[in-house]
Amino acid sequence: MQKPTIKYVAKEANVSIATVSRILNNGVGYSEKTKKLVLETIQQMGYSPNAIARGLINKQSNTIGVLMPEISGLVSADILQGIEKAAHSQGQSVIVCNTAPFGNQTMDYLKLLQEKQVDGLLFTSQFLTTEHSTYIKQMDVPAITISAYSNDKTIPAVRVDDEQAAYDAVQYLIKRGHRHIGMISGSPDDPLAGSPRINGYKKALYDHHIEYDDSKIAWRYGFYFEDGREACSTLLQKHPNLTAIFAASDELASGAIAACYESGLSIPKDLSLVGYDGTKLSKMTHPALTTVSQHFVEMGETAVNLLLKPIQDTKYRSGAIIQHQIIERASVRTIN
Amino acid sequence: MQKPTIKYVAKEANVSIATVSRILNNGVGYSEKTKKLVLETIQQMGYSPNAIARGLINKQSNTIGVLMPEISGLVSADILQGIEKAAHSQGQSVIVCNTAPFGNQTMDYLKLLQEKQVDGLLFTSQFLTTEHSTYIKQMDVPAITISAYSNDKTIPAVRVDDEQAAYDAVQYLIKRGHRHIGMISGSPDDPLAGSPRINGYKKALYDHHIEYDDSKIAWRYGFYFEDGREACSTLLQKHPNLTAIFAASDELASGAIAACYESGLSIPKDLSLVGYDGTKLSKMTHPALTTVSQHFVEMGETAVNLLLKPIQDTKYRSGAIIQHQIIERASVRTIN
DNA sequence: TTGAAAGCGCTACCAC
DNA sequence: GTGGTAGCGCTTTCAA
């Protein structure tokens, strides 16, 4: 049995396909009577319009493509959630693409999404090369980055002010009496989540007249648990007198917690700790992490809105900065 | 500037569109010379085929739809990762749909995906009603459930044998000398992740001649941190002599850990704990959780393969059971 | 208020 | 080997 098409519906209802089409698209130009008749026929035949055929004519797919490394990360998953929500509420579907950090996976996906005629592109937590942005330009679809880094500044970016957020985190510690503050970080060469946070850390120290010491930053290439554990353990060995550590991700912080348990340090009694991201992990550790929360779901939503709405407001031409927020929990102690 | 179409490429290269099409689709019926010429023209014009037009003819979208509640959950995210990986390697794109547990969100998405002519449907962690499965049948696309529950047994299911897995977890505790074992669980009315695990718990006790006591199961509707914390605290109050608890999810277990800290209990010294799921959370808690690992990424991959491959092997007609595995970490102590 | 028909970009059939 | 063309299911003029 063939699936019914508009043609078939028209025949059954004894009207033209044009009329059916009009009714389907809420246009005008038909009597209530025919409308009722057609709608009934559709119902009865179980007709479902073919979005592909529609797309061919309308030149739009009502689909946006999302490119992200590691879908299953706490951060990515939250962003994706926000994206899907906002997209769906605006009649768009979301195609997810899991890009590998190496190779030209991203280019391959870009080509694929171009063929699929996506109406927009979202890049999450990714470094956008010039090759990428050049290709996007040629694709002629709107694109927005989320927590990503691009050389091409004409692509709007939705992000948190990482430097300021890190600054706030460190200042938070300073205000609670800490002066021996270490940092666990991603790579200083990472322009995305590495250097900005390191800079914020440095700046906060500087502004509060605390001497900066290179060796008080322990960095790894990743932002994961194991990275945090190793980095923290290294840091503690080098600087046993640290009273606080700022970790550039909640996962790093959770690793730091593990390292502290291993070396018999109690948090926050012996060492205070501030995380970063505000993922659900941060409330599940023990002690619960005081952390800098990024509103990932909101970031995803904002990005979609910026992508889909014709950019009338020049204010958002270059994207949006989402406010971060320090969530106080139990991992920081105040020194008198 | 219009985007170049196949027609335009044909004109530029002085061949027919039929020839271009053949070359594009790796068919036969053209000389090496024309192939080279056409490919060069394509390259030079920056032509990209239109998958929508293709789809209209081929009656396929090379897209599969994934429906899941809560994209951002640890479990869902892992499954999605596996799905995307396997789908992409088979030339399929993935549309994610975040279904709310209430309302008829799922039906709406189903209709949408039907219009988009998806080639397959994947249901994750969801309860499939008869209305759903009836609609799917009528859509005439293959569908598979992953860690889901459906009344319609003709829909292949990819899952872990939850009862057996829970059984193994509890038996693991029993073999380590525990006899006072409580359970923190989802709702007994939840046929998906509730009752099977509870049954496994009961059965293990029974098989090892340990009396079953209803009140040693504390359940909540959710499987989250707060649920676990509350449930554990309730349980501990009622049964202070428990030496072990089996939690029906890692998040529940992490909540249980928090509850233990609050009541001054040390894990595993005072209380042993086994989690469920094997999410990345389980290695980030302190102590690291001994847990029953479900291979979520593999489950996603398997589901896609089953969905896309014509089902030649009757063995998989009804789906696949993915092996679970107990990962031993630091949350269980052996009683002598 | 309605219908006929062109055409979106492509594939596949048939003819040469 | 190659080209002409019907037609996938739909929207949208243009006429009636």
XYZ file of C-alpha atoms (C1' of nucleotides) in Angstrom:
704
model
C 0.000 0.000 0.000
C 1.325 3.356 -1.061
C 1.376 6.249 1.303
C -1.316 8.757 0.334
C -0.101 11.937 -1.320
C -1.736 15.263 -1.716
C -2.806 14.193 -5.178
C -4.671 11.246 -3.804
C -6.355 13.333 -1.156
C -7.457 15.760 -3.848
C -8.942 13.010 -5.908
C -10.794 11.478 -2.985
C -12.211 14.832 -1.977
C -13.015 15.825 -5.520
C -11.035 19.002 -5.383
C -7.758 20.059 -6.936
C -4.413 19.573 -5.264
C -4.064 23.321 -5.202
C -7.040 23.546 -2.918
C -5.732 20.895 -0.613
C -2.428 22.661 -0.484
C -4.094 25.940 0.391
C -6.013 24.360 3.194
C -2.930 22.629 4.514
C -0.971 25.824 4.605
C -3.680 27.897 6.233
C -3.789 30.127 3.259
C -6.922 31.732 2.011
C -9.144 31.001 -0.897
C -11.545 28.232 -0.071
C -14.949 27.817 1.496
C -15.455 26.485 4.950
C -17.306 23.642 3.375
C -14.457 22.408 1.224
C -12.079 22.925 4.090
C -14.134 20.652 6.245
C -14.438 18.083 3.521
C -10.743 18.063 2.773
C -9.723 17.910 6.409
C -11.992 14.958 6.882
C -10.581 13.169 3.896
C -7.066 13.783 5.149
C -7.977 12.472 8.543
C -9.637 9.435 7.161
C -6.856 8.566 4.736
C -4.178 9.173 7.303
C -2.447 11.564 5.001
C 0.761 13.145 6.181
C 2.450 15.878 4.177
C 5.900 15.225 2.828
C 8.317 17.723 4.288
C 10.942 16.737 1.760
C 8.819 17.769 -1.170
C 7.949 20.931 0.662
C 11.550 21.632 1.356
C 12.428 21.271 -2.276
C 10.081 24.072 -3.192
C 10.488 26.299 -0.192
C 14.222 25.874 -0.207
C 14.363 25.220 3.436
C 14.601 22.143 5.539
C 13.480 23.481 8.898
C 16.494 21.756 10.272
C 19.565 23.101 11.948
C 22.847 21.320 12.323
C 24.733 21.187 15.585
C 28.390 20.287 15.632
C 29.996 19.352 18.888
C 32.820 17.192 20.108
C 31.719 14.648 22.643
C 27.948 14.692 22.860
C 28.018 12.837 26.126
C 29.915 15.436 28.112
C 28.058 17.140 30.921
C 28.500 20.501 29.272
C 27.623 19.541 25.710
C 24.578 17.631 26.800
C 23.181 20.630 28.632
C 23.776 22.911 25.687
C 22.178 20.425 23.348
C 19.164 20.256 25.590
C 18.742 24.007 25.341
C 19.228 23.957 21.605
C 16.670 21.274 21.035
C 14.121 22.992 23.187
C 14.385 26.357 21.497
C 14.649 24.859 18.029
C 11.598 22.709 18.426
C 9.530 25.575 19.739
C 10.324 27.388 16.529
C 9.508 24.508 14.264
C 13.067 23.437 13.644
C 14.570 20.018 14.015
C 18.070 19.415 15.244
C 20.653 17.204 13.612
C 23.529 16.373 15.937
C 27.018 15.834 14.650
C 29.710 14.479 16.874
C 32.934 15.925 15.562
C 36.231 14.387 16.463
C 38.830 16.875 17.557
C 41.275 15.562 14.985
C 41.056 14.912 11.260
C 38.638 16.812 9.081
C 35.502 15.391 10.574
C 34.107 18.857 10.913
C 34.546 19.579 7.211
C 32.856 16.312 6.322
C 29.905 17.155 8.498
C 29.749 20.626 7.055
C 29.478 19.201 3.561
C 26.843 16.763 4.666
C 24.795 19.459 6.329
C 25.104 21.588 3.263
C 23.687 18.790 1.163
C 20.874 18.414 3.639
C 20.150 22.094 3.183
C 20.152 22.977 6.828
C 18.797 26.372 7.700
C 21.465 27.122 10.246
C 24.623 25.927 11.912
C 25.635 25.813 15.537
C 29.160 25.141 16.720
C 29.666 24.122 20.268
C 32.845 23.934 22.310
C 34.876 23.814 19.188
C 37.735 25.602 17.612
C 36.676 27.024 14.269
C 39.468 27.123 11.740
C 39.629 29.508 8.850
C 38.874 26.619 6.546
C 35.659 26.047 8.452
C 34.516 29.627 8.459
C 35.355 30.054 4.807
C 33.237 27.075 3.956
C 30.376 28.321 6.085
C 30.421 31.651 4.327
C 30.169 29.894 1.011
C 27.306 27.763 2.294
C 25.390 30.937 2.854
C 23.560 29.840 5.994
C 23.640 31.610 9.326
C 26.016 30.183 11.891
C 26.661 30.836 15.530
C 29.265 29.566 17.916
C 28.573 28.545 21.482
C 31.446 28.444 23.921
C 33.634 28.143 20.917
C 36.534 29.994 19.478
C 36.812 31.305 15.966
C 39.283 33.475 14.154
C 36.454 34.811 12.109
C 34.851 37.437 14.309
C 31.930 37.942 11.955
C 30.372 34.762 13.251
C 28.215 35.663 16.243
C 29.279 34.002 19.456
C 27.254 33.021 22.462
C 29.499 32.628 25.408
C 30.355 33.426 28.960
C 33.031 35.965 29.677
C 35.499 33.342 30.777
C 38.119 35.740 31.918
C 35.687 37.652 34.080
C 34.156 34.453 35.407
C 37.537 33.106 36.419
C 38.374 36.475 37.895
C 35.225 36.363 39.979
C 35.965 32.866 41.184
C 39.446 33.763 42.334
C 38.291 37.013 43.834
C 35.673 35.051 45.710
C 38.459 33.058 47.295
C 40.546 36.117 48.018
C 37.647 37.811 49.730
C 37.366 34.825 51.975
C 40.878 35.339 53.145
C 42.815 33.091 50.800
C 46.145 34.281 49.517
C 47.797 31.046 48.543
C 45.662 30.080 45.633
C 46.562 27.536 43.006
C 44.863 26.755 39.767
C 44.105 23.583 37.865
C 43.545 24.343 34.268
C 43.353 23.267 30.670
C 46.151 24.104 28.318
C 47.285 27.743 28.184
C 47.304 27.291 24.423
C 43.615 26.552 24.404
C 42.022 29.864 23.444
C 38.622 28.529 24.329
C 38.665 27.337 27.899
C 42.356 27.558 28.645
C 43.988 30.959 28.410
C 40.960 33.135 29.263
C 40.453 31.447 32.588
C 44.134 31.525 33.349
C 44.160 35.220 32.550
C 41.236 35.817 34.856
C 43.084 34.025 37.621
C 46.207 36.107 37.061
C 44.309 39.333 36.896
C 42.443 38.694 40.123
C 45.686 37.985 41.919
C 47.256 41.084 40.449
C 44.350 43.334 41.350
C 44.540 42.149 44.915
C 48.275 42.493 45.150
C 49.034 38.846 45.398
C 52.154 37.725 43.703
C 51.606 35.511 40.713
C 53.604 32.341 40.526
C 53.656 30.333 37.346
C 54.194 27.090 39.162
C 50.948 27.432 41.017
C 49.092 26.590 37.852
C 48.973 22.916 36.995
C 47.484 22.284 33.601
C 46.517 19.311 31.499
C 45.224 19.013 27.980
C 41.892 17.718 29.128
C 39.287 18.947 31.560
C 38.397 15.570 32.983
C 38.434 13.816 36.289
C 41.770 12.106 35.805
C 43.354 15.326 34.634
C 42.155 17.041 37.761
C 43.345 14.329 40.032
C 46.815 14.311 38.539
C 47.116 18.049 38.339
C 45.959 18.535 41.881
C 48.293 15.950 43.228
C 51.200 17.547 41.378
C 50.233 20.967 42.599
C 49.877 19.891 46.199
C 53.272 18.299 46.164
C 54.897 21.416 44.839
C 52.897 23.788 47.010
C 51.756 22.141 50.215
C 50.882 25.502 51.683
C 48.100 26.287 49.248
C 44.854 27.072 51.024
C 42.683 27.148 47.942
C 42.486 25.908 44.403
C 40.467 27.165 41.497
C 39.672 24.413 39.020
C 38.750 25.308 35.447
C 35.979 22.714 35.269
C 33.789 20.791 37.656
C 35.291 17.565 36.441
C 38.774 18.832 37.148
C 37.502 19.833 40.577
C 36.037 16.404 41.191
C 39.423 14.957 40.351
C 40.989 17.406 42.751
C 38.648 16.207 45.461
C 39.813 12.676 44.842
C 43.433 13.759 45.058
C 42.734 15.470 48.362
C 41.160 12.375 49.826
C 44.213 10.451 48.737
C 46.580 12.811 50.453
C 44.428 12.977 53.532
C 43.354 16.566 53.011
C 39.876 17.544 54.004
C 37.833 19.989 51.966
C 37.168 22.743 52.902
C 39.015 22.433 56.200
C 42.492 21.961 54.776
C 41.880 23.183 51.277
C 39.187 25.228 49.628
C 38.058 24.490 46.118
C 36.075 26.332 43.503
C 34.877 24.589 40.368
C 33.734 25.864 37.012
C 30.724 25.110 34.817
C 27.959 24.454 37.282
C 27.158 21.064 35.828
C 25.000 18.711 37.796
C 28.174 16.989 38.896
C 29.007 19.971 41.073
C 26.226 19.227 43.511
C 26.927 15.520 43.614
C 30.467 15.625 44.870
C 31.318 15.631 48.507
C 31.552 18.246 49.646
C 29.241 19.868 47.137
C 31.228 22.235 44.990
C 31.131 25.959 45.111
C 31.367 26.689 41.437
C 31.058 29.253 38.684
C 27.917 28.336 36.889
C 27.533 28.835 33.189
C 23.961 28.656 32.085
C 24.406 26.125 29.369
C 20.794 25.422 28.632
C 20.176 29.126 28.290
C 23.214 29.430 26.057
C 21.796 26.821 23.739
C 18.452 28.560 23.641
C 19.948 31.965 23.051
C 22.050 30.676 20.225
C 19.046 29.190 18.484
C 17.065 32.376 18.870
C 19.885 34.446 17.490
C 20.266 32.007 14.647
C 16.654 31.919 13.628
C 15.480 35.422 14.243
C 16.422 37.838 11.521
C 18.993 39.947 13.262
C 17.158 43.222 13.606
C 18.917 44.349 16.698
C 22.465 45.361 15.977
C 23.160 44.818 19.618
C 23.218 41.109 18.996
C 25.059 41.242 15.695
C 28.100 39.833 17.366
C 26.357 37.378 19.631
C 25.609 37.417 23.300
C 27.448 37.170 26.569
C 25.587 34.989 28.999
C 25.918 35.930 32.622
C 27.812 33.561 34.822
C 27.054 33.109 38.456
C 28.853 31.827 41.489
C 26.942 29.098 43.224
C 27.993 28.785 46.810
C 28.061 25.352 48.272
C 30.320 23.618 50.681
C 33.821 23.489 49.276
C 35.150 26.837 50.422
C 36.088 27.892 53.897
C 36.527 31.450 55.094
C 39.861 32.226 56.674
C 39.806 34.741 59.445
C 24.003 34.599 -6.515
C 22.096 31.364 -6.893
C 23.545 28.135 -5.673
C 24.661 26.022 -8.610
C 22.465 23.057 -9.460
C 23.179 19.947 -11.400
C 21.645 21.589 -14.422
C 24.094 24.390 -14.261
C 27.020 22.052 -13.864
C 25.826 20.160 -16.921
C 25.667 23.287 -18.970
C 29.102 24.470 -17.902
C 30.643 21.118 -18.690
C 28.752 20.730 -21.916
C 27.212 17.435 -20.958
C 23.714 16.399 -20.005
C 22.434 16.423 -16.469
C 22.007 12.697 -16.773
C 25.728 12.307 -17.202
C 26.502 14.482 -14.251
C 24.081 12.489 -12.167
C 25.716 9.233 -13.189
C 29.126 10.490 -12.258
C 27.880 11.785 -8.945
C 26.312 8.496 -8.058
C 29.271 6.373 -9.093
C 27.188 4.647 -11.653
C 28.540 3.480 -14.941
C 28.202 4.825 -18.407
C 30.718 7.555 -18.982
C 34.291 7.920 -20.083
C 37.120 8.755 -17.785
C 37.540 11.907 -19.715
C 34.056 13.279 -19.114
C 34.259 12.177 -15.529
C 37.342 14.228 -15.032
C 35.841 17.185 -16.796
C 32.644 17.085 -14.804
C 34.400 16.616 -11.497
C 36.555 19.597 -12.248
C 33.583 21.717 -13.130
C 31.853 20.691 -9.931
C 34.922 21.520 -7.947
C 35.348 24.835 -9.583
C 31.738 25.881 -9.276
C 31.517 24.717 -5.708
C 28.542 22.596 -6.528
C 26.952 20.633 -3.733
C 24.190 18.142 -4.432
C 20.806 18.772 -2.904
C 19.911 15.901 -0.599
C 16.344 17.093 -0.409
C 15.778 16.683 -4.113
C 17.482 13.327 -3.933
C 15.328 12.294 -1.056
C 12.210 13.158 -2.937
C 13.080 10.699 -5.654
C 14.709 7.993 -3.608
C 12.030 8.194 -0.984
C 14.490 8.252 1.799
C 15.986 10.948 3.919
C 19.028 9.168 5.298
C 17.922 10.455 8.617
C 16.791 8.659 11.710
C 14.812 10.135 14.533
C 15.733 9.627 18.165
C 13.189 10.272 20.871
C 14.354 10.565 24.426
C 13.307 12.308 27.582
C 16.049 14.469 28.994
C 18.894 14.651 26.537
C 21.229 15.944 29.180
C 21.072 12.939 31.472
C 24.236 10.944 31.897
C 22.558 7.870 30.499
C 20.785 9.440 27.544
C 23.851 11.351 26.508
C 25.924 8.173 26.346
C 23.306 6.374 24.325
C 23.000 9.292 21.964
C 26.723 9.298 21.488
C 26.606 5.671 20.408
C 23.671 6.289 18.133
C 25.287 9.194 16.391
C 28.505 7.309 15.874
C 26.915 4.263 14.314
C 24.427 6.276 12.313
C 27.024 8.528 10.816
C 29.227 5.625 9.842
C 26.307 4.298 7.861
C 25.521 7.550 6.156
C 22.609 8.481 8.347
C 22.015 11.696 10.211
C 20.392 11.863 13.588
C 17.545 14.131 14.585
C 17.154 14.395 18.335
C 13.796 14.906 19.943
C 13.488 15.690 23.583
C 10.167 14.285 24.655
C 8.518 15.420 27.827
C 7.251 12.604 29.992
C 3.801 14.193 30.092
C 1.434 15.435 27.414
C 1.509 14.076 23.912
C 4.898 15.445 23.015
C 5.901 12.066 21.728
C 2.989 11.913 19.315
C 3.798 15.381 18.036
C 7.362 14.401 17.397
C 6.254 11.235 15.722
C 4.129 13.200 13.298
C 6.930 15.600 12.650
C 9.372 12.815 11.961
C 6.898 11.177 9.679
C 6.652 14.352 7.658
C 10.396 14.517 7.522
C 10.351 11.009 6.098
C 12.827 9.567 8.549
C 14.191 6.160 7.669
C 13.990 4.847 11.192
C 12.948 5.555 14.741
C 14.749 5.018 18.006
C 13.079 5.262 21.389
C 15.249 5.684 24.393
C 14.388 5.316 28.054
C 10.767 5.793 27.279
C 7.518 4.102 27.866
C 5.857 3.307 24.547
C 2.109 3.443 24.689
C -0.184 1.543 22.389
C -1.039 4.803 20.708
C 2.620 5.274 19.916
C 3.209 1.834 18.565
C 0.049 1.931 16.497
C 1.177 5.133 14.921
C 4.631 3.754 14.233
C 3.161 0.762 12.494
C 1.162 3.031 10.276
C 4.247 5.111 9.522
C 5.806 2.029 8.097
C 9.356 2.725 9.218
C 11.495 0.445 11.327
C 11.656 1.282 14.998
C 13.686 0.004 17.910
C 13.545 0.704 21.584
C 16.586 1.185 23.787
C 16.208 0.706 27.510
C 12.571 1.348 26.955
C 9.376 -0.433 27.649
C 6.661 -1.188 25.157
C 3.496 -3.195 25.265
C 4.013 -3.999 21.648
C 6.495 -6.832 21.656
C 6.962 -6.768 17.905
C 9.182 -3.725 18.243
C 12.738 -4.961 18.710
C 14.297 -3.908 21.973
C 17.906 -3.294 22.842
C 18.368 -3.526 26.544
C 20.158 -4.932 29.508
C 18.557 -7.709 31.451
C 17.719 -5.461 34.352
C 16.469 -8.168 36.605
C 19.583 -10.232 36.135
C 21.813 -7.218 36.518
C 20.171 -6.238 39.788
C 20.358 -9.854 40.859
C 24.074 -9.883 40.175
C 24.618 -6.678 42.072
C 22.848 -7.955 45.144
C 24.492 -11.323 44.893
C 27.803 -9.540 44.711
C 27.031 -7.995 48.067
C 25.840 -11.256 49.539
C 28.989 -13.036 48.470
C 30.952 -10.412 50.330
C 29.203 -11.324 53.504
C 26.341 -8.859 53.558
C 22.974 -10.034 54.765
C 21.315 -6.803 55.731
C 20.901 -5.249 52.343
C 18.615 -2.394 51.536
C 17.650 -0.983 48.195
C 17.084 2.496 46.842
C 14.940 2.342 43.806
C 12.667 3.979 41.297
C 8.971 3.370 41.450
C 7.810 -0.263 41.576
C 5.236 0.769 38.996
C 7.912 1.746 36.552
C 8.179 -1.277 34.259
C 11.327 0.123 32.729
C 13.840 0.724 35.465
C 11.704 0.137 38.524
C 10.139 -3.263 38.936
C 12.754 -5.357 37.095
C 15.531 -4.195 39.367
C 13.400 -4.620 42.419
C 12.583 -8.130 41.297
C 16.248 -8.905 40.804
C 16.946 -7.700 44.309
C 14.180 -9.848 45.742
C 15.219 -12.892 43.808
C 18.822 -12.653 44.888
C 17.791 -12.451 48.512
C 15.446 -15.360 48.084
C 18.003 -17.560 46.354
C 20.427 -16.953 49.160
C 17.863 -17.573 51.867
C 17.729 -14.061 53.129
C 14.393 -12.890 54.279
C 12.870 -10.207 52.164
C 11.512 -7.168 53.908
C 9.397 -4.676 52.043
C 10.496 -1.799 54.196
C 14.098 -2.236 53.176
C 13.285 -0.776 49.806
C 13.014 2.994 49.694
C 11.778 4.258 46.383
C 11.205 7.571 44.703
C 9.749 8.500 41.367
C 13.017 9.798 40.075
C 16.494 8.353 39.797
C 18.343 11.507 40.720
C 20.720 12.725 43.359
C 18.089 14.278 45.594
C 15.931 11.199 45.344
C 18.835 9.072 46.457
C 19.734 11.324 49.301
C 16.211 11.353 50.658
C 15.602 7.680 50.129
C 18.862 6.701 51.749
C 18.264 8.900 54.718
C 14.797 7.437 55.185
C 16.125 3.945 54.819
C 18.938 4.442 57.274
C 16.579 5.793 59.852
C 14.288 2.829 59.575
C 17.064 0.265 59.346
C 20.228 1.441 61.048
C 21.638 -2.048 60.975
C 21.891 -2.258 57.195
C 25.403 -3.103 56.075
C 24.835 -2.547 52.378
C 22.609 -0.735 49.952
C 21.973 -1.398 46.316
C 21.013 1.767 44.446
C 19.143 1.518 41.164
C 21.178 4.263 39.521
C 24.538 5.913 40.001
C 22.835 9.201 40.696
C 20.738 7.618 43.400
C 23.943 6.166 44.782
C 25.657 9.533 44.747
C 22.740 10.893 46.724
C 23.108 7.996 49.114
C 26.740 8.890 49.593
C 25.711 12.403 50.512
C 23.181 11.062 53.007
C 25.849 8.899 54.568
C 28.200 11.808 54.983
C 25.391 13.685 56.656
C 24.730 10.942 59.129
C 28.394 10.408 59.764
C 28.553 7.045 58.105
C 31.688 6.124 56.235
C 31.574 4.170 53.002
C 32.515 1.375 52.759
C 33.489 1.020 56.396
C 30.039 1.477 57.887
C 27.978 0.889 54.812
C 28.650 -0.708 51.453
C 27.077 0.665 48.334
C 26.572 -0.614 44.815
C 25.381 1.662 42.065
C 23.808 1.025 38.727
C 24.510 2.301 35.200
C 28.249 2.721 35.124
C 28.042 6.347 34.087
C 31.109 8.502 34.353
C 29.697 9.817 37.595
C 30.401 6.491 39.233
C 34.133 7.006 39.138
C 33.951 10.590 40.304
C 32.274 10.068 43.618
C 34.172 9.437 46.761
C 34.610 6.664 47.301
C 34.432 5.614 43.697
C 31.356 3.496 43.168
C 31.261 -0.185 42.590
C 28.515 -0.338 40.051
C 26.658 -2.414 37.508
C 27.734 -1.019 34.198
C 25.408 -0.902 31.254
C 27.232 -0.336 28.037
C 25.196 2.573 26.829
C 27.326 3.603 23.927
C 27.284 0.055 22.671
C 23.546 -0.078 23.148
C 23.120 2.954 20.942
C 25.341 1.471 18.286
C 23.631 -1.881 18.366
C 20.233 -0.283 18.029
C 21.290 1.647 14.961
C 22.771 -1.426 13.364
C 19.660 -3.423 14.014
C 17.573 -0.588 12.665
C 19.476 -0.113 9.448
C 20.507 -3.600 8.527
C 17.779 -5.593 6.891
C 17.002 -8.098 9.552
C 18.299 -11.267 8.016
C 19.124 -13.006 11.216
C 15.993 -14.117 13.005
C 18.060 -14.211 16.126
C 17.854 -10.451 16.333
C 14.254 -10.175 15.261
C 13.319 -9.241 18.778
C 16.310 -7.073 19.531
C 19.392 -7.652 21.600
C 20.339 -8.054 25.205
C 23.506 -6.168 25.985
C 25.707 -7.712 28.627
C 26.024 -5.837 31.853
C 29.114 -5.921 33.963
C 30.010 -5.259 37.537
C 32.765 -2.730 37.880
C 34.511 -3.055 41.182
C 35.701 0.094 42.777
C 35.856 1.276 46.342
C 32.371 1.409 47.785
C 31.991 -2.156 48.981
C 33.676 -3.814 51.887
C 33.931 -7.511 52.478
C 32.575 -8.753 55.773
C 34.376 -11.686 57.282
C -13.583 30.038 -4.552
C -11.326 26.928 -7.461
C -8.291 24.403 -10.984
C -4.451 23.746 -14.398
C 0.093 23.648 -14.796
C 4.952 25.061 -14.164
C 8.774 23.816 -11.757
C 11.866 23.038 -7.211
C 16.750 19.582 -8.144
C 17.337 15.376 -8.874
C 17.282 10.106 -10.581
C 16.309 6.664 -13.763
C 14.390 5.014 -17.787
C 14.610 4.807 -22.658
C 16.541 6.028 -26.925
C 20.355 6.751 -29.743
C 28.796 6.652 -23.643
C 25.571 9.980 -23.779
C 21.240 12.871 -23.878
C 16.233 13.709 -23.461
C 12.678 13.551 -20.361
C 9.148 11.857 -17.056
C 8.110 12.442 -12.578
C 9.084 12.268 -7.108
C 5.133 15.486 -3.831
C 4.530 19.721 -3.246
C 3.672 25.220 -3.644
C 2.427 28.899 -6.273
C 1.339 31.697 -10.044
C -2.244 32.621 -13.468
C -6.866 32.019 -15.321
C -11.335 31.075 -14.879
